[in-house]
GROMACS .gro file of C-alpha atoms in nm:
model
  366
    1ALA     CA    1   9.922  10.554   9.336
    2ALA     CA    2   9.796  10.844   9.142
    3GLY     CA    3   9.579  10.952   8.833
    4ALA     CA    4   9.645  10.619   8.663
    5TYR     CA    5   9.947  10.494   8.450
    6ALA     CA    6  10.046  10.841   8.345
    7PHE     CA    7  10.248  10.981   8.044
    8THR     CA    8  10.525  10.753   7.958
    9GLY     CA    9  10.760  10.992   7.747
   10PRO     CA   10  10.952  11.275   7.874
   11ALA     CA   11  10.707  11.470   8.078
   12PRO     CA   12  10.636  11.818   7.983
   13VAL     CA   13  10.601  12.198   7.870
   14ALA     CA   14  10.516  12.530   7.782
   15LEU     CA   15  10.203  12.738   7.745
   16ARG     CA   16  10.126  12.975   7.978
   17HIS     CA   17   9.810  13.121   8.093
   18GLY     CA   18   9.895  13.364   8.346
   19ARG     CA   19   9.713  13.540   8.626
   20ALA     CA   20   9.566  13.887   8.636
   21GLY     CA   21   9.683  14.134   8.360
   22ALA     CA   22   9.731  13.880   8.081
   23LEU     CA   23   9.368  13.764   8.039
   24SER     CA   24   9.371  13.834   7.680
   25GLN     CA   25   9.679  13.639   7.638
   26ARG     CA   26   9.496  13.338   7.807
   27LEU     CA   27   9.200  13.364   7.597
   28SER     CA   28   9.387  13.381   7.257
   29MET     CA   29   9.603  13.086   7.374
   30ALA     CA   30   9.283  12.880   7.465
   31ALA     CA   31   9.138  12.927   7.128
   32THR     CA   32   9.417  12.736   6.986
   33ILE     CA   33   9.389  12.436   7.219
   34PRO     CA   34   9.161  12.158   7.052
   35LYS     CA   35   8.852  12.124   7.288
   36VAL     CA   36   8.813  11.743   7.362
   37PRO     CA   37   8.496  11.654   7.512
   38PHE     CA   38   8.503  11.434   7.822
   39SER     CA   39   8.249  11.249   8.011
   40GLY     CA   40   8.032  11.380   8.285
   41VAL     CA   41   7.677  11.381   8.404
   42SER     CA   42   7.569  11.757   8.327
   43PRO     CA   43   7.220  11.923   8.367
   44THR     CA   44   7.149  11.857   7.984
   45GLY     CA   45   7.285  11.498   7.946
   46PRO     CA   46   7.569  11.272   7.973
   47SER     CA   47   7.833  11.432   7.784
   48GLY     CA   48   8.014  11.752   7.817
   49PRO     CA   49   8.198  11.934   8.102
   50THR     CA   50   7.988  11.934   8.431
   51LEU     CA   51   7.995  12.303   8.545
   52PRO     CA   52   7.820  12.468   8.829
   53ALA     CA   53   7.454  12.558   8.762
   54PRO     CA   54   7.355  12.934   8.868
   55GLY     CA   55   7.271  12.942   9.237
   56GLU     CA   56   7.366  12.564   9.298
   57ASP     CA   57   7.512  12.506   9.655
   58LEU     CA   58   7.664  12.202   9.774
   59GLU     CA   59   7.705  12.158  10.143
   60PHE     CA   60   7.576  11.806  10.241
   61LEU     CA   61   7.917  11.625  10.256
   62GLU     CA   62   8.100  11.888  10.445
   63ALA     CA   63   8.266  11.868  10.780
   64LYS     CA   64   8.152  12.092  11.068
   65PRO     CA   65   8.343  12.337  11.010
   66TYR     CA   66   8.418  12.245  10.651
   67TRP     CA   67   8.792  12.251  10.684
   68ASP     CA   68   8.811  12.029  10.981
   69GLN     CA   69   8.989  11.704  10.864
   70SER     CA   70   8.963  11.486  11.183
   71GLY     CA   71   8.688  11.277  11.033
   72VAL     CA   72   8.848  11.184  10.701
   73GLN     CA   73   8.820  10.822  10.652
   74VAL     CA   74   9.053  10.565  10.521
   75ASN     CA   75   9.020  10.198  10.423
   76ILE     CA   76   8.652  10.177  10.441
   77ALA     CA   77   8.663   9.891  10.209
   78LYS     CA   78   8.959   9.637  10.169
   79GLN     CA   79   9.059   9.355   9.919
   80LYS     CA   80   8.923   9.099  10.124
   81ASN     CA   81   8.575   9.280  10.130
   82PRO     CA   82   8.567   9.533   9.845
   83LEU     CA   83   8.269   9.749   9.758
   84ILE     CA   84   8.126   9.646   9.442
   85GLY     CA   85   8.058   9.971   9.232
   86LYS     CA   86   7.919  10.013   8.882
   87ILE     CA   87   8.069  10.181   8.572
   88ILE     CA   88   7.847  10.483   8.490
   89SER     CA   89   8.060  10.598   8.163
   90VAL     CA   90   8.395  10.561   8.007
   91GLN     CA   91   8.531  10.823   7.753
   92ARG     CA   92   8.839  10.896   7.585
   93ILE     CA   93   8.944  11.227   7.678
   94VAL     CA   94   9.261  11.306   7.450
   95GLY     CA   95   9.265  11.407   7.082
   96PRO     CA   96   9.369  11.188   6.790
   97ASN     CA   97   9.737  11.284   6.795
   98SER     CA   98   9.785  11.218   7.172
   99PRO     CA   99  10.063  10.952   7.230
  100GLY     CA  100   9.842  10.698   7.404
  101GLU     CA  101   9.477  10.679   7.519
  102THR     CA  102   9.340  10.821   7.846
  103CYS     CA  103   9.007  10.785   7.970
  104ASN     CA  104   8.752  10.969   8.205
  105ILE     CA  105   8.577  10.692   8.402
  106ILE     CA  106   8.286  10.757   8.624
  107ILE     CA  107   8.183  10.491   8.890
  108ASP     CA  108   7.888  10.466   9.109
  109HIS     CA  109   7.983  10.381   9.469
  110GLN     CA  110   7.647  10.427   9.611
  111GLY     CA  111   7.754  10.693   9.866
  112LYS     CA  112   7.931  10.389  10.057
  113LEU     CA  113   8.288  10.488   9.974
  114PRO     CA  114   8.301  10.857  10.075
  115TYR     CA  115   8.634  11.030  10.009
  116TRP     CA  116   8.793  11.375  10.026
  117GLU     CA  117   8.992  11.561   9.760
  118GLY     CA  118   9.329  11.420   9.715
  119GLN     CA  119   9.247  11.062   9.829
  120SER     CA  120   9.277  10.739   9.611
  121TYR     CA  121   9.045  10.452   9.533
  122GLY     CA  122   9.199  10.090   9.471
  123VAL     CA  123   9.058   9.891   9.216
  124VAL     CA  124   9.090   9.512   9.217
  125PRO     CA  125   9.113   9.371   8.842
  126PRO     CA  126   8.956   9.055   8.796
  127GLY     CA  127   9.143   8.732   8.733
  128ILE     CA  128   9.470   8.541   8.848
  129ASP     CA  129   9.812   8.682   8.833
  130PRO     CA  130  10.009   8.442   8.634
  131LYS     CA  131  10.351   8.536   8.797
  132LYS     CA  132  10.198   8.471   9.144
  133ASN     CA  133   9.926   8.219   9.073
  134LYS     CA  134   9.678   8.409   9.277
  135PRO     CA  135   9.427   8.696   9.258
  136TYR     CA  136   9.582   9.033   9.121
  137GLY     CA  137   9.629   9.278   9.381
  138VAL     CA  138   9.497   9.645   9.452
  139ARG     CA  139   9.601   9.912   9.175
  140LEU     CA  140   9.577  10.268   9.332
  141TYR     CA  141   9.427  10.549   9.128
  142SER     CA  142   9.405  10.922   9.231
  143ILE     CA  143   9.045  11.055   9.242
  144ALA     CA  144   8.968  11.301   8.993
  145SER     CA  145   8.630  11.439   9.099
  146THR     CA  146   8.546  11.621   9.438
  147ARG     CA  147   8.355  11.415   9.731
  148TYR     CA  148   8.033  11.511   9.558
  149GLY     CA  149   8.123  11.340   9.228
  150ASP     CA  150   8.084  11.489   8.870
  151ASP     CA  151   7.683  11.437   8.902
  152LYS     CA  152   7.699  11.623   9.226
  153THR     CA  153   7.496  11.339   9.413
  154GLY     CA  154   7.786  11.223   9.639
  155LYS     CA  155   7.743  10.887   9.517
  156THR     CA  156   8.019  10.882   9.239
  157THR     CA  157   8.377  10.923   9.141
  158THR     CA  158   8.580  10.979   8.866
  159LEU     CA  159   8.906  10.839   8.754
  160CYS     CA  160   9.157  10.945   8.510
  161VAL     CA  161   9.324  10.629   8.329
  162ARG     CA  162   9.589  10.602   8.082
  163ARG     CA  163   9.572  10.270   7.908
  164ALA     CA  164   9.907  10.121   7.979
  165THR     CA  165  10.068   9.930   7.668
  166TYR     CA  166  10.382   9.788   7.572
  167TRP     CA  167  10.544   9.827   7.236
  168CYS     CA  168  10.774   9.520   7.143
  169PRO     CA  169  11.073   9.640   6.912
  170GLU     CA  170  11.106   9.298   6.790
  171LEU     CA  171  10.741   9.241   6.712
  172LYS     CA  172  10.708   9.603   6.589
  173ALA     CA  173  10.373   9.578   6.741
  174GLU     CA  174  10.215   9.604   7.091
  175ASP     CA  175  10.262   9.287   7.313
  176PRO     CA  176   9.932   9.211   7.464
  177ALA     CA  177  10.111   8.981   7.711
  178LYS     CA  178  10.274   9.288   7.879
  179LYS     CA  179   9.983   9.557   7.866
  180GLY     CA  180   9.886   9.709   8.209
  181VAL     CA  181   9.632   9.472   8.349
  182CYS     CA  182   9.429   9.717   8.550
  183SER     CA  183   9.447  10.028   8.319
  184ASN     CA  184   9.322   9.810   8.015
  185TYR     CA  185   9.056   9.644   8.236
  186LEU     CA  186   8.918  10.003   8.334
  187CYS     CA  187   8.942  10.153   7.970
  188ASP     CA  188   8.773   9.858   7.822
  189SER     CA  189   8.494   9.869   8.075
  190LYS     CA  190   8.119   9.941   7.991
  191PRO     CA  191   7.843  10.104   8.144
  192GLY     CA  192   7.673   9.866   8.412
  193ASP     CA  193   8.014   9.664   8.462
  194GLU     CA  194   8.064   9.590   8.798
  195ILE     CA  195   8.397   9.692   8.976
  196SER     CA  196   8.569   9.585   9.304
  197LEU     CA  197   8.679   9.900   9.499
  198THR     CA  198   8.872   9.962   9.787
  199GLY     CA  199   8.960  10.265   9.992
  200PRO     CA  200   8.976  10.561  10.033
  201SER     CA  201   9.338  10.572  10.105
  202GLY     CA  202   9.573  10.874  10.169
  203LYS     CA  203   9.582  11.189  10.367
  204VAL     CA  204   9.913  11.326  10.217
  205MET     CA  205   9.732  11.527   9.937
  206LEU     CA  206   9.475  11.696  10.134
  207MET     CA  207   9.406  12.056  10.084
  208PRO     CA  208   9.445  12.263  10.417
  209GLU     CA  209   9.123  12.445  10.385
  210ASP     CA  210   9.148  12.637  10.724
  211ASP     CA  211   9.334  12.918  10.549
  212PRO     CA  212   9.110  13.071  10.290
  213ASN     CA  213   9.405  13.292  10.160
  214MET     CA  214   9.623  12.983  10.086
  215THR     CA  215   9.834  12.935   9.793
  216TYR     CA  216   9.821  12.572   9.619
  217ILE     CA  217  10.117  12.514   9.365
  218MET     CA  218  10.019  12.198   9.169
  219VAL     CA  219  10.280  12.031   8.953
  220ALA     CA  220  10.145  11.716   8.736
  221THR     CA  221  10.272  11.511   8.435
  222GLY     CA  222  10.006  11.325   8.242
  223THR     CA  223   9.728  11.177   8.452
  224GLY     CA  224   9.899  11.305   8.776
  225ILE     CA  225   9.622  11.577   8.682
  226ALA     CA  226   9.347  11.368   8.864
  227PRO     CA  227   9.365  11.509   9.237
  228PHE     CA  228   9.447  11.872   9.091
  229ARG     CA  229   9.122  11.863   8.881
  230SER     CA  230   8.952  11.744   9.194
  231PHE     CA  231   9.098  12.065   9.373
  232LEU     CA  232   9.004  12.297   9.101
  233ARG     CA  233   8.659  12.180   9.082
  234ARG     CA  234   8.625  12.219   9.468
  235LEU     CA  235   8.752  12.577   9.459
  236PHE     CA  236   8.587  12.693   9.142
  237GLY     CA  237   8.346  12.454   8.998
  238GLU     CA  238   8.066  12.399   9.282
  239GLY     CA  239   7.912  12.612   9.539
  240ASN     CA  240   8.091  12.461   9.830
  241PRO     CA  241   8.189  12.655  10.129
  242ALA     CA  242   8.569  12.598  10.069
  243GLY     CA  243   8.499  12.768   9.706
  244LYS     CA  244   8.295  13.046   9.841
  245ASN     CA  245   8.557  13.125  10.089
  246PHE     CA  246   8.868  13.098   9.878
  247LYS     CA  247   9.054  13.405   9.841
  248GLY     CA  248   9.393  13.283   9.768
  249LEU     CA  249   9.567  13.121   9.449
  250ALA     CA  250   9.545  12.804   9.294
  251TRP     CA  251   9.840  12.744   9.035
  252LEU     CA  252   9.871  12.449   8.792
  253PHE     CA  253  10.138  12.337   8.618
  254LEU     CA  254  10.065  12.036   8.366
  255GLY     CA  255  10.339  11.850   8.165
  256VAL     CA  256  10.210  11.639   7.872
  257ALA     CA  257  10.356  11.567   7.518
  258ASN     CA  258  10.128  11.776   7.293
  259LYS     CA  259   9.804  11.993   7.300
  260ASP     CA  260   9.584  11.653   7.213
  261SER     CA  261   9.735  11.527   7.516
  262LEU     CA  262   9.559  11.798   7.760
  263LEU     CA  263   9.346  11.684   8.022
  264TYR     CA  264   9.029  11.875   8.122
  265ASP     CA  265   9.149  12.182   7.973
  266GLU     CA  266   8.799  12.289   7.848
  267GLU     CA  267   8.682  12.284   8.229
  268PHE     CA  268   9.021  12.464   8.349
  269GLN     CA  269   8.961  12.749   8.094
  270VAL     CA  270   8.633  12.828   8.217
  271TYR     CA  271   8.767  12.832   8.599
  272LEU     CA  272   9.040  13.056   8.452
  273ARG     CA  273   8.795  13.308   8.283
  274GLN     CA  274   8.591  13.313   8.567
  275ASN     CA  275   8.864  13.365   8.841
  276PRO     CA  276   9.152  13.554   8.665
  277ASP     CA  277   9.302  13.673   9.012
  278LYS     CA  278   9.262  13.323   9.180
  279MET     CA  279   9.412  13.071   8.938
  280ARG     CA  280   9.711  13.037   8.703
  281LEU     CA  281   9.769  12.779   8.453
  282ASP     CA  282  10.110  12.686   8.297
  283TYR     CA  283  10.124  12.400   8.022
  284ALA     CA  284  10.459  12.225   7.946
  285LEU     CA  285  10.432  12.050   7.612
  286SER     CA  286  10.738  11.849   7.544
  287ARG     CA  287  10.691  11.779   7.201
  288GLU     CA  288  10.529  12.108   7.062
  289GLY     CA  289  10.619  12.386   7.304
  290PRO     CA  290  10.911  12.640   7.279
  291LEU     CA  291  11.247  12.524   7.390
  292ASN     CA  292  11.383  12.555   7.742
  293LYS     CA  293  11.655  12.793   7.850
  294LYS     CA  294  11.928  12.546   7.749
  295GLY     CA  295  11.777  12.502   7.411
  296GLY     CA  296  11.622  12.142   7.491
  297LYS     CA  297  11.276  12.042   7.499
  298MET     CA  298  11.067  12.195   7.766
  299TYR     CA  299  10.982  11.954   8.067
  300ILE     CA  300  10.780  12.025   8.380
  301GLN     CA  301  11.085  12.110   8.584
  302ASP     CA  302  11.195  12.374   8.324
  303LYS     CA  303  10.854  12.535   8.316
  304VAL     CA  304  10.857  12.557   8.713
  305GLU     CA  305  11.188  12.700   8.694
  306GLU     CA  306  11.065  12.959   8.476
  307TYR     CA  307  10.882  13.098   8.765
  308ALA     CA  308  11.121  13.001   9.048
  309ASP     CA  309  11.134  13.344   9.216
  310GLU     CA  310  10.765  13.363   9.246
  311VAL     CA  311  10.734  12.976   9.353
  312PHE     CA  312  10.998  13.015   9.626
  313ASP     CA  313  10.832  13.359   9.726
  314ALA     CA  314  10.498  13.190   9.767
  315LEU     CA  315  10.666  12.880   9.952
  316ASP     CA  316  10.836  13.128  10.204
  317LYS     CA  317  10.497  13.287  10.268
  318GLY     CA  318  10.334  12.936  10.351
  319ALA     CA  319  10.209  12.797  10.024
  320HIS     CA  320  10.153  12.426   9.964
  321ILE     CA  321  10.334  12.248   9.681
  322TYR     CA  322  10.190  11.919   9.552
  323PHE     CA  323  10.350  11.692   9.312
  324CYS     CA  324  10.181  11.404   9.114
  325GLY     CA  325  10.260  11.174   8.811
  326LEU     CA  326  10.526  10.937   8.722
  327LYS     CA  327  10.810  10.882   8.968
  328GLY     CA  328  11.037  10.965   8.690
  329MET     CA  329  10.937  11.350   8.733
  330MET     CA  330  11.094  11.403   9.077
  331PRO     CA  331  11.462  11.384   9.014
  332GLY     CA  332  11.442  11.654   8.755
  333ILE     CA  333  11.222  11.858   8.982
  334GLN     CA  334  11.460  11.808   9.274
  335ASP     CA  335  11.772  11.896   9.072
  336MET     CA  336  11.601  12.201   8.942
  337LEU     CA  337  11.513  12.314   9.301
  338ARG     CA  338  11.849  12.228   9.415
  339GLY     CA  339  12.013  12.469   9.151
  340VAL     CA  340  11.779  12.727   9.254
  341CYS     CA  341  11.862  12.706   9.612
  342GLU     CA  342  12.222  12.723   9.523
  343SER     CA  343  12.180  13.047   9.324
  344LYS     CA  344  11.982  13.183   9.626
  345GLY     CA  345  12.260  13.087   9.872
  346LEU     CA  346  12.005  12.794  10.040
  347ASN     CA  347  12.108  12.475  10.137
  348PHE     CA  348  11.868  12.238   9.931
  349GLU     CA  349  11.842  11.972  10.198
  350GLU     CA  350  11.778  12.205  10.473
  351TYR     CA  351  11.535  12.404  10.264
  352LEU     CA  352  11.327  12.102  10.168
  353GLU     CA  353  11.332  11.934  10.514
  354GLY     CA  354  11.190  12.260  10.630
  355LEU     CA  355  10.898  12.250  10.403
  356LYS     CA  356  10.838  11.883  10.485
  357LYS     CA  357  10.827  11.987  10.876
  358LYS     CA  358  10.597  12.234  10.804
  359GLY     CA  359  10.371  12.026  10.594
  360GLN     CA  360  10.408  12.237  10.277
  361TRP     CA  361  10.543  11.936  10.069
  362HIS     CA  362  10.331  11.673   9.907
  363VAL     CA  363  10.434  11.410   9.689
  364GLU     CA  364  10.235  11.124   9.517
  365VAL     CA  365  10.405  10.952   9.249
  366TYR     CA  366  10.397  10.607   9.097
   0.00000   0.00000   0.00000
């Protein structure tokens, strides 16, 4: 599952936009990051970040009370009877020097496929799978918008999709026979195109909103940013009850190749400026950032390790930690956490099992 086919190279690291006390550092750093427009439906038109309008409140899709997850639905639409949605917009959201193309795709689901932040949609690409001689199966994509959608009508969803291609070393060119079927179908789609949707699926990545003082630690590589973009929008980009009551900390670690590969940064910078005591943002740029403490490239696990004491302290106090991106990110993450546990005299397996039992450990990789 997840945001889509994500970053295929080594994943991540090293810009830091800290918390209170480092606002000037954050703002000066933000000025060095190219602003790449992304698609959205804003009050002034179909381009640019969709940020909250003054006095705008959103409550019409909330549970009663808003944190009650007993009514979260799954599998409203299935492959045998998918919902037919329509593409609203497709826009590239990475700069020219990004290795690969990532698109922000907004889809109209007519309000018939309601979802919660952290859930995924399934997409059924058209055509026949030549390997199986039957229709293609469902591909899962983490949803990158809140339940209200980027246009705040409750009738749209946003997917963050990286076009999957294969470079053939013998041909010295991309081999179209091995490209990702669904990611290319989505990135090539046009406004008005119909699309078969299933879901929503999953409850593993939901936010426990019953504690307004919660700390959410989010670790993403590439398009694994999708669910965390929905988290941050819900906490800081809308006038919904969860955001109004939130007094905790949302801490995002994002690993990509370079500045041109940053996703939704323009939006995140606004949230950061407006909520310096409630948000932290740490970028891991593997091909541009400073080296890790061993003198190698800075990957996502290296960036998290820089703040290991703070992360472990937060987890000891009940924080929830989330991971989303390519499954190849997890061995490095777990090796790093194992090393930190050893340095603290903890047994890693017991520590991890404790987090899982208490529901603090959330993983969605692909």
